[in-house]
mmCIF file of C-alpha atoms in Angstrom:
data_model
loop_
_atom_site.group_PDB
_atom_site.id
_atom_site.type_symbol
_atom_site.label_atom_id
_atom_site.label_comp_id
_atom_site.label_asym_id
_atom_site.label_seq_id
_atom_site.Cartn_x
_atom_site.Cartn_y
_atom_site.Cartn_z
ATOM 1 C CA MET A 272 91.429 110.854 115.388
ATOM 2 C CA SER A 273 93.978 108.475 113.944
ATOM 3 C CA SER A 274 97.569 109.265 114.783
ATOM 4 C CA ALA A 275 98.293 109.170 111.066
ATOM 5 C CA SER A 276 95.398 111.408 110.074
ATOM 6 C CA LEU A 277 96.167 114.222 107.665
ATOM 7 C CA VAL A 278 93.033 116.058 108.724
ATOM 8 C CA ASP A 279 91.477 116.630 112.140
ATOM 9 C CA TRP A 280 88.016 115.671 110.952
ATOM 10 C CA ASN A 281 86.347 116.569 114.244
ATOM 11 C CA LEU A 282 87.721 120.080 113.948
ATOM 12 C CA ALA A 283 86.738 120.193 110.278
ATOM 13 C CA GLY A 284 83.155 119.386 111.227
ATOM 14 C CA ARG A 285 83.037 121.985 114.017
ATOM 15 C CA THR A 286 84.538 124.623 111.736
ATOM 16 C CA ALA A 287 82.028 123.879 108.989
ATOM 17 C CA ARG A 288 79.105 124.190 111.398
ATOM 18 C CA LYS A 289 80.315 127.589 112.542
ATOM 19 C CA LEU A 290 80.827 128.921 109.027
ATOM 20 C CA MET A 291 77.908 127.420 107.087
ATOM 21 C CA ALA A 292 75.098 129.678 105.907
ATOM 22 C CA ALA A 293 71.574 129.385 107.245
ATOM 23 C CA GLY A 294 69.061 127.502 105.122
ATOM 24 C CA PRO A 295 65.964 128.949 103.441
ATOM 25 C CA SER A 296 63.131 130.162 105.610
ATOM 26 C CA THR A 297 60.439 127.514 106.168
ATOM 27 C CA THR A 298 57.909 126.749 108.856
ATOM 28 C CA ARG A 299 58.219 123.527 110.800
ATOM 29 C CA GLU A 300 55.211 122.146 108.950
ATOM 30 C CA GLU A 301 56.691 123.080 105.564
ATOM 31 C CA ALA A 302 60.001 121.464 106.442
ATOM 32 C CA ALA A 303 58.283 118.251 107.567
ATOM 33 C CA ALA A 304 56.288 118.173 104.334
ATOM 34 C CA VAL A 305 59.476 118.534 102.260
ATOM 35 C CA VAL A 306 61.093 115.641 104.117
ATOM 36 C CA ARG A 307 58.088 113.400 103.485
ATOM 37 C CA ASP A 308 57.934 114.413 99.836
ATOM 38 C CA LEU A 309 61.621 113.699 99.236
ATOM 39 C CA HIS A 310 61.285 110.231 100.749
ATOM 40 C CA ASP A 311 58.292 109.632 98.477
ATOM 41 C CA LYS A 312 60.083 110.960 95.399
ATOM 42 C CA ALA A 313 63.145 108.810 96.091
ATOM 43 C CA ALA A 314 60.918 105.723 96.308
ATOM 44 C CA VAL A 315 59.147 106.622 93.066
ATOM 45 C CA ALA A 316 62.458 107.239 91.311
ATOM 46 C CA VAL A 317 63.686 103.693 91.931
ATOM 47 C CA ALA A 318 61.214 102.051 89.552
ATOM 48 C CA HIS A 319 61.843 104.635 86.828
ATOM 49 C CA VAL A 320 65.623 104.260 87.060
ATOM 50 C CA GLU A 321 65.490 100.473 87.068
ATOM 51 C CA GLY A 322 63.050 100.501 84.148
ATOM 52 C CA LEU A 323 65.179 102.793 82.013
ATOM 53 C CA THR A 324 68.587 101.294 82.821
ATOM 54 C CA GLY A 325 67.654 97.631 83.050
ATOM 55 C CA LEU A 326 69.747 97.379 86.233
ATOM 56 C CA HIS A 327 68.485 95.857 89.476
ATOM 57 C CA PRO A 328 70.085 95.498 92.919
ATOM 58 C CA ALA A 329 72.119 92.341 93.340
ATOM 59 C CA PRO A 330 70.185 89.544 95.108
ATOM 60 C CA GLY A 331 70.784 89.512 98.842
ATOM 61 C CA GLY A 332 72.409 92.930 98.839
ATOM 62 C CA ILE A 333 71.873 95.538 101.510
ATOM 63 C CA VAL A 334 69.072 97.963 100.725
ATOM 64 C CA PRO A 335 70.567 101.455 101.114
ATOM 65 C CA GLU A 336 68.995 103.915 103.504
ATOM 66 C CA VAL A 337 67.488 107.126 102.174
ATOM 67 C CA ALA A 338 68.366 109.964 104.550
ATOM 68 C CA VAL A 339 66.911 113.449 104.141
ATOM 69 C CA VAL A 340 69.382 115.690 105.945
ATOM 70 C CA ASP A 341 70.055 119.323 106.695
ATOM 71 C CA ARG A 342 73.369 121.057 106.104
ATOM 72 C CA PRO A 343 75.007 119.973 109.386
ATOM 73 C CA GLY A 344 73.887 116.422 108.662
ATOM 74 C CA TRP A 345 75.566 116.529 105.269
ATOM 75 C CA VAL A 346 78.783 117.788 106.875
ATOM 76 C CA ASP A 347 78.728 115.021 109.482
ATOM 77 C CA ALA A 348 78.254 112.395 106.791
ATOM 78 C CA ASN A 349 81.153 113.687 104.731
ATOM 79 C CA THR A 350 83.625 114.085 107.566
ATOM 80 C CA SER A 351 83.003 110.514 108.680
ATOM 81 C CA GLY A 352 83.074 109.211 105.117
ATOM 82 C CA MET A 353 86.308 110.960 104.212
ATOM 83 C CA ALA A 354 87.948 109.812 107.453
ATOM 84 C CA ALA A 355 86.904 106.217 106.786
ATOM 85 C CA LEU A 356 88.398 106.384 103.297
ATOM 86 C CA LEU A 357 91.551 108.429 103.827
ATOM 87 C CA ASP A 358 92.826 107.588 107.313
ATOM 88 C CA PRO A 359 93.613 103.913 106.594
ATOM 89 C CA LEU A 360 95.379 104.950 103.404
ATOM 90 C CA VAL A 361 97.431 107.557 105.253
ATOM 91 C CA GLN A 362 98.291 104.961 107.896
ATOM 92 C CA ALA A 363 99.543 102.652 105.167
ATOM 93 C CA LEU A 364 101.569 105.478 103.642
ATOM 94 C CA THR A 365 103.113 106.385 107.008
ATOM 95 C CA GLU A 366 104.146 102.798 107.626
ATOM 96 C CA LYS A 367 106.103 102.876 104.358
ATOM 97 C CA GLN A 368 108.305 105.715 105.612
ATOM 98 C CA ASP A 369 111.495 105.218 107.606
ATOM 99 C CA THR A 370 110.710 108.163 109.895
ATOM 100 C CA ARG A 371 107.469 109.447 111.339
ATOM 101 C CA PRO A 372 106.600 112.957 112.500
ATOM 102 C CA GLY A 373 106.292 113.527 116.215
ATOM 103 C CA PRO A 374 102.863 113.727 117.843
ATOM 104 C CA LEU A 375 103.056 117.514 118.228
ATOM 105 C CA ALA A 376 103.855 118.076 114.556
ATOM 106 C CA THR A 377 101.096 115.682 113.567
ATOM 107 C CA ALA A 378 98.546 117.408 115.785
ATOM 108 C CA ILE A 379 99.426 120.909 114.573
ATOM 109 C CA GLY A 380 99.397 119.888 110.927
ATOM 110 C CA SER A 381 96.137 117.986 111.252
ATOM 111 C CA ARG A 382 94.426 120.932 112.945
ATOM 112 C CA ALA A 383 95.561 123.391 110.299
ATOM 113 C CA THR A 384 94.282 121.127 107.557
ATOM 114 C CA GLY A 385 91.098 120.507 109.541
ATOM 115 C CA VAL A 386 90.279 124.212 109.591
ATOM 116 C CA GLN A 387 90.830 124.462 105.844
ATOM 117 C CA ALA A 388 88.717 121.382 105.165
ATOM 118 C CA GLY A 389 85.985 122.803 107.419
ATOM 119 C CA GLY A 390 85.845 125.998 105.412
ATOM 120 C CA LEU A 391 85.458 124.037 102.203
ATOM 121 C CA LEU A 392 82.733 121.830 103.690
ATOM 122 C CA ALA A 393 80.875 124.893 104.948
ATOM 123 C CA PHE A 394 80.795 126.369 101.469
ATOM 124 C CA LEU A 395 79.690 123.139 99.800
ATOM 125 C CA SER A 396 77.078 122.410 102.466
ATOM 126 C CA SER A 397 74.762 125.028 100.947
ATOM 127 C CA ARG A 398 75.190 123.789 97.369
ATOM 128 C CA VAL A 399 75.065 119.995 97.303
ATOM 129 C CA LEU A 400 71.580 118.719 96.457
ATOM 130 C CA GLY A 401 72.124 115.011 96.927
ATOM 131 C CA GLN A 402 74.807 112.402 97.250
ATOM 132 C CA TYR A 403 75.175 108.648 97.358
ATOM 133 C CA GLU A 404 77.676 107.737 100.037
ATOM 134 C CA VAL A 405 80.029 105.213 98.541
ATOM 135 C CA PHE A 406 82.505 105.169 101.418
ATOM 136 C CA GLY A 407 82.168 105.253 105.179
ATOM 137 C CA THR A 408 78.581 104.224 105.864
ATOM 138 C CA GLY A 409 78.080 101.172 103.711
ATOM 139 C CA GLY A 410 75.906 103.192 101.368
ATOM 140 C CA ARG A 411 73.287 105.843 102.050
ATOM 141 C CA LEU A 412 71.387 108.104 99.727
ATOM 142 C CA LEU A 413 71.543 111.634 101.109
ATOM 143 C CA LEU A 414 69.106 114.338 100.022
ATOM 144 C CA VAL A 415 69.919 117.794 101.381
ATOM 145 C CA ALA A 416 66.464 119.269 101.918
ATOM 146 C CA PRO A 417 67.296 122.968 102.488
ATOM 147 C CA ASN A 418 69.463 123.095 99.374
ATOM 148 C CA ILE A 419 66.817 121.465 97.207
ATOM 149 C CA VAL A 420 64.210 123.940 98.463
ATOM 150 C CA ALA A 421 66.524 126.912 97.977
ATOM 151 C CA THR A 422 67.402 125.838 94.432
ATOM 152 C CA GLU A 423 63.831 125.174 93.276
ATOM 153 C CA ARG A 424 62.819 128.586 94.593
ATOM 154 C CA LYS A 425 65.727 130.311 92.887
ATOM 155 C CA LEU A 426 65.072 128.576 89.565
ATOM 156 C CA GLY A 427 61.340 129.161 89.761
ATOM 157 C CA VAL A 428 60.523 125.566 88.802
ATOM 158 C CA ASP A 429 57.826 123.114 89.818
ATOM 159 C CA PRO A 430 58.925 121.701 93.210
ATOM 160 C CA GLY A 431 57.489 118.242 92.612
ATOM 161 C CA ASP A 432 59.188 117.864 89.247
ATOM 162 C CA PHE A 433 62.495 119.237 90.505
ATOM 163 C CA ARG A 434 62.597 116.962 93.542
ATOM 164 C CA LEU A 435 61.896 113.881 91.438
ATOM 165 C CA TRP A 436 64.508 114.999 88.891
ATOM 166 C CA VAL A 437 67.156 115.293 91.620
ATOM 167 C CA CYS A 438 66.140 111.925 93.047
ATOM 168 C CA LEU A 439 66.483 110.276 89.636
ATOM 169 C CA HIS A 440 70.119 111.375 89.495
ATOM 170 C CA GLU A 441 71.001 110.210 92.998
ATOM 171 C CA VAL A 442 69.028 106.966 92.795
ATOM 172 C CA THR A 443 70.990 106.166 89.628
ATOM 173 C CA HIS A 444 74.215 106.400 91.642
ATOM 174 C CA GLN A 445 72.652 104.227 94.325
ATOM 175 C CA LEU A 446 71.694 101.618 91.740
ATOM 176 C CA GLN A 447 75.132 101.656 90.142
ATOM 177 C CA PHE A 448 76.741 100.511 93.373
ATOM 178 C CA THR A 449 74.005 98.122 94.509
ATOM 179 C CA ALA A 450 73.548 96.458 91.116
ATOM 180 C CA VAL A 451 77.315 96.310 90.506
ATOM 181 C CA PRO A 452 78.783 95.097 93.823
ATOM 182 C CA TRP A 453 82.359 94.990 92.579
ATOM 183 C CA LEU A 454 82.427 98.701 91.690
ATOM 184 C CA LYS A 455 83.045 100.023 95.219
ATOM 185 C CA GLY A 456 85.854 97.552 95.871
ATOM 186 C CA HIS A 457 87.370 98.395 92.512
ATOM 187 C CA LEU A 458 87.532 102.105 93.358
ATOM 188 C CA GLU A 459 88.984 101.379 96.794
ATOM 189 C CA ALA A 460 91.629 99.160 95.242
ATOM 190 C CA GLU A 461 92.544 101.847 92.709
ATOM 191 C CA ILE A 462 92.934 104.455 95.454
ATOM 192 C CA ALA A 463 95.044 102.058 97.515
ATOM 193 C CA GLN A 464 97.220 101.401 94.477
ATOM 194 C CA PHE A 465 97.656 105.142 94.004
ATOM 195 C CA VAL A 466 98.860 105.474 97.605
ATOM 196 C CA ASP A 467 101.127 102.451 97.305
ATOM 197 C CA ALA A 468 102.941 104.105 94.405
ATOM 198 C CA THR A 469 103.460 107.312 96.413
ATOM 199 C CA ASP A 470 106.962 107.900 97.760
ATOM 200 C CA LEU A 471 106.229 111.125 99.657
ATOM 201 C CA SER A 472 106.525 111.399 103.420
ATOM 202 C CA SER A 473 103.317 112.001 105.361
ATOM 203 C CA GLU A 474 104.573 115.478 106.336
ATOM 204 C CA VAL A 475 105.142 116.532 102.740
ATOM 205 C CA LEU A 476 101.801 114.996 101.846
ATOM 206 C CA ARG A 477 100.073 117.071 104.523
ATOM 207 C CA GLU A 478 101.730 120.272 103.334
ATOM 208 C CA ARG A 479 100.651 119.637 99.770
ATOM 209 C CA LEU A 480 97.143 118.732 100.883
ATOM 210 C CA GLN A 481 96.927 122.098 102.631
ATOM 211 C CA ASP A 482 97.982 123.790 99.399
ATOM 212 C CA VAL A 483 95.345 121.818 97.497
ATOM 213 C CA LEU A 484 92.629 122.762 99.984
ATOM 214 C CA ARG A 485 93.516 126.447 99.681
ATOM 215 C CA SER A 486 93.325 126.114 95.914
ATOM 216 C CA VAL A 487 90.024 124.248 96.090
ATOM 217 C CA ALA A 488 88.518 126.863 98.396
ATOM 218 C CA ASP A 489 89.408 129.470 95.796
ATOM 219 C CA ALA A 490 87.920 127.343 93.015
ATOM 220 C CA VAL A 491 84.518 126.829 94.626
ATOM 221 C CA ARG A 492 84.261 130.567 95.169
ATOM 222 C CA GLY A 493 84.639 131.115 91.469
ATOM 223 C CA GLY A 494 88.393 131.469 91.188
ATOM 224 C CA GLU A 495 89.842 130.549 87.838
ATOM 225 C CA GLY A 496 93.246 129.417 86.773
ATOM 226 C CA GLU A 497 94.903 126.032 86.887
ATOM 227 C CA SER A 498 96.317 123.997 89.709
ATOM 228 C CA GLU A 499 98.232 120.760 89.787
ATOM 229 C CA GLY A 500 96.023 119.699 92.670
ATOM 230 C CA LEU A 501 96.648 116.096 93.615
ATOM 231 C CA LEU A 502 98.752 115.740 90.493
ATOM 232 C CA ALA A 503 101.419 117.452 92.584
ATOM 233 C CA LEU A 504 101.639 114.125 94.404
ATOM 234 C CA VAL A 505 102.008 112.168 91.208
ATOM 235 C CA ARG A 506 105.482 111.340 90.085
ATOM 236 C CA ALA A 507 105.361 107.687 89.046
ATOM 237 C CA PRO A 508 103.802 106.576 85.760
ATOM 238 C CA GLU A 509 101.858 103.992 87.767
ATOM 239 C CA GLN A 510 100.091 106.787 89.626
ATOM 240 C CA ARG A 511 99.129 108.625 86.485
ATOM 241 C CA ALA A 512 97.733 105.419 85.053
ATOM 242 C CA VAL A 513 95.577 104.953 88.166
ATOM 243 C CA LEU A 514 94.381 108.548 87.934
ATOM 244 C CA ASP A 515 93.347 107.995 84.322
ATOM 245 C CA ARG A 516 91.359 104.915 85.298
ATOM 246 C CA VAL A 517 89.609 106.651 88.188
ATOM 247 C CA THR A 518 88.789 109.627 85.968
ATOM 248 C CA ALA A 519 87.202 107.280 83.433
ATOM 249 C CA VAL A 520 85.092 105.561 86.107
ATOM 250 C CA MET A 521 83.872 108.861 87.540
ATOM 251 C CA SER A 522 83.056 110.070 84.032
ATOM 252 C CA LEU A 523 81.034 106.918 83.483
ATOM 253 C CA VAL A 524 78.965 107.045 86.680
ATOM 254 C CA GLU A 525 78.245 110.765 86.385
ATOM 255 C CA GLY A 526 77.433 110.565 82.696
ATOM 256 C CA HIS A 527 75.130 107.618 83.348
ATOM 257 C CA ALA A 528 73.224 109.568 86.013
ATOM 258 C CA GLU A 529 72.936 112.588 83.743
ATOM 259 C CA TYR A 530 71.592 110.398 80.950
ATOM 260 C CA VAL A 531 68.957 108.860 83.218
ATOM 261 C CA MET A 532 67.681 112.086 84.772
ATOM 262 C CA ASP A 533 67.003 113.500 81.315
ATOM 263 C CA GLY A 534 66.124 110.211 79.656
ATOM 264 C CA VAL A 535 62.976 109.428 81.648
ATOM 265 C CA GLY A 536 61.158 112.019 79.554
ATOM 266 C CA PRO A 537 58.166 114.304 80.107
ATOM 267 C CA ASP A 538 55.842 111.405 80.913
ATOM 268 C CA VAL A 539 57.677 111.098 84.228
ATOM 269 C CA VAL A 540 58.905 114.668 84.723
ATOM 270 C CA PRO A 541 56.646 116.957 82.656
ATOM 271 C CA THR A 542 58.960 119.976 82.885
ATOM 272 C CA VAL A 543 62.224 118.090 82.358
ATOM 273 C CA LYS A 544 63.365 120.297 79.457
ATOM 274 C CA THR A 545 62.786 123.456 81.480
ATOM 275 C CA LEU A 546 64.607 121.953 84.450
ATOM 276 C CA ARG A 547 67.644 121.070 82.365
ATOM 277 C CA LYS A 548 67.790 124.487 80.726
ATOM 278 C CA ARG A 549 67.500 126.465 83.941
ATOM 279 C CA PHE A 550 69.769 124.162 85.900
ATOM 280 C CA ALA A 551 72.439 124.384 83.208
ATOM 281 C CA GLN A 552 72.213 128.174 83.343
ATOM 282 C CA ARG A 553 72.588 128.053 87.121
ATOM 283 C CA ARG A 554 75.729 125.973 86.898
ATOM 284 C CA LYS A 555 77.061 127.912 83.912
ATOM 285 C CA GLY A 556 78.772 124.727 82.914
ATOM 286 C CA ARG A 557 80.752 124.449 86.147
ATOM 287 C CA GLY A 558 78.903 123.806 89.380
ATOM 288 C CA PRO A 559 80.662 123.834 92.738
ATOM 289 C CA LEU A 560 81.267 120.084 92.853
ATOM 290 C CA ASP A 561 82.571 120.108 89.303
ATOM 291 C CA ARG A 562 84.990 122.921 90.164
ATOM 292 C CA VAL A 563 86.094 121.067 93.288
ATOM 293 C CA LEU A 564 86.753 117.883 91.352
ATOM 294 C CA ARG A 565 88.646 119.752 88.669
ATOM 295 C CA ARG A 566 90.774 121.622 91.161
ATOM 296 C CA MET A 567 91.215 118.771 93.629
ATOM 297 C CA LEU A 568 92.409 116.387 90.930
ATOM 298 C CA GLY A 569 94.331 119.075 89.104
ATOM 299 C CA LEU A 570 92.374 118.277 85.978
ATOM 300 C CA GLU A 571 91.424 121.694 84.601
ATOM 301 C CA GLN A 572 92.851 120.449 81.327
ATOM 302 C CA LYS A 573 92.002 116.766 81.587
ATOM 303 C CA MET A 574 88.557 117.068 83.159
ATOM 304 C CA LYS A 575 87.046 117.712 79.775
ATOM 305 C CA GLN A 576 86.662 113.938 79.853
ATOM 306 C CA TYR A 577 84.508 114.187 82.974
ATOM 307 C CA ALA A 578 82.049 116.473 81.196
ATOM 308 C CA GLU A 579 82.027 114.078 78.276
ATOM 309 C CA GLY A 580 80.798 111.167 80.373
ATOM 310 C CA ARG A 581 77.247 111.985 79.308
ATOM 311 C CA VAL A 582 78.379 111.964 75.669
ATOM 312 C CA PHE A 583 80.021 108.559 76.128
ATOM 313 C CA VAL A 584 76.949 106.988 77.703
ATOM 314 C CA GLY A 585 74.569 108.465 75.161
ATOM 315 C CA GLY A 586 76.889 107.577 72.305
ATOM 316 C CA VAL A 587 77.191 103.927 73.286
ATOM 317 C CA ILE A 588 73.438 103.602 73.836
ATOM 318 C CA ASP A 589 72.782 105.144 70.422
ATOM 319 C CA LEU A 590 75.090 102.576 68.854
ATOM 320 C CA VAL A 591 74.194 99.353 70.669
ATOM 321 C CA GLY A 592 71.212 100.110 72.882
ATOM 322 C CA MET A 593 70.906 99.943 76.671
ATOM 323 C CA GLU A 594 71.551 96.205 76.801
ATOM 324 C CA GLY A 595 74.796 96.631 74.913
ATOM 325 C CA PHE A 596 75.809 99.558 77.077
ATOM 326 C CA ASN A 597 75.185 97.554 80.242
ATOM 327 C CA ARG A 598 78.092 95.294 79.337
ATOM 328 C CA VAL A 599 80.152 98.098 80.908
ATOM 329 C CA TRP A 600 79.120 96.730 84.318
ATOM 330 C CA ASP A 601 80.326 93.161 83.665
ATOM 331 C CA GLY A 602 83.731 93.779 85.218
ATOM 332 C CA PRO A 603 86.642 96.215 85.496
ATOM 333 C CA HIS A 604 87.945 95.103 82.097
ATOM 334 C CA ASN A 605 84.802 96.534 80.476
ATOM 335 C CA LEU A 606 85.064 99.977 82.051
ATOM 336 C CA PRO A 607 85.849 102.712 79.535
ATOM 337 C CA ARG A 608 89.394 103.869 79.081
ATOM 338 C CA VAL A 609 90.126 107.570 79.152
ATOM 339 C CA GLU A 610 90.597 107.775 75.412
ATOM 340 C CA GLU A 611 87.286 105.963 74.818
ATOM 341 C CA LEU A 612 85.240 108.640 76.560
ATOM 342 C CA THR A 613 85.398 110.709 73.398
ATOM 343 C CA ALA A 614 85.156 107.702 71.094
ATOM 344 C CA PRO A 615 82.214 105.489 72.125
ATOM 345 C CA ALA A 616 82.559 103.409 68.963
ATOM 346 C CA THR A 617 86.059 102.395 70.058
ATOM 347 C CA TRP A 618 84.671 101.035 73.327
ATOM 348 C CA VAL A 619 81.973 99.128 71.429
ATOM 349 C CA GLU A 620 84.553 97.531 69.151
ATOM 350 C CA ARG A 621 86.828 96.575 72.054
ATOM 351 C CA VAL A 622 84.160 95.247 74.425
ATOM 352 C CA LEU A 623 81.522 93.863 72.088
ATOM 353 C CA GLY A 624 83.947 92.755 69.413
ATOM 354 C CA ARG A 625 82.142 94.271 66.495
ATOM 355 C CA PRO A 626 82.167 97.547 64.578
ATOM 356 C CA ALA A 627 79.738 100.088 65.987
ATOM 357 C CA ILE A 628 77.138 100.913 63.356
ATOM 358 C CA ALA A 629 74.509 103.481 64.224
#
């Protein structure tokens, strides 16, 4: 663990393993069959996603690994990924301060936060269906087999269709970052800029992170209300500007994946309309990851933009087609601004230089 770590990630992982719920009941043969099927569905999804989006991995790029994992495997991936992302940033923040906390204070604070983070990971470990790892591993597509099985059983949907539908969403994220190599570096640079504008000490930062984690834990369990979340760390206008830009990017990539998973149509996923209807009812408009993002970023009011990412993507495609929409990937200057998420025509006029006519 880094001496500047805000979170004891090893402890977070151990805590999550102790607290996580058991997966659905399956025989060893059934479990092996699910793993094989998910690998197959992920491979099939690639051609459909590339065909619909017109995107293709950059030449010479690394082909991401598809990993079908259980709940402990998902926890391990996320503890290592978060450590790889956050610890260097915390180190940079600590080096900005004139004074540093002693090793005992650091250890105690990191352990307390580690326990809280472990509880949150344990809860999410039974709900996340899939995830493309942007940070930490160089890019892997994770499919959480027990959660996919549990969800398809609960929804009463066709397993083959549901598994392909989930894979379409996650493969879209994979393609976004392999076809657009600059996107990962852009996000990392934005996060680093956010930290650089922070004038809080690492001790105050840890205390506020603990408060955020407590709030997030309440949110994923269905708690309502508003929280400043990480906005409690934001004082400088530069930070708020970065947060707006990151919100717009996340709205874009999520909305793009939502568009693709529904856009392939019944020729690819025969029961796609049923899947969307039942899945939307399950989430009731706010799934666990959505609630976490809202609460973690303190965006209960602003995260309306996140939900409107699908509207932005669909709106732009309706106006200028997929080829016109794909100009969004040309560079950071073409990414949507926060205010453009609800006004696709404004983005079209700014980026393509012409009025958007349906």
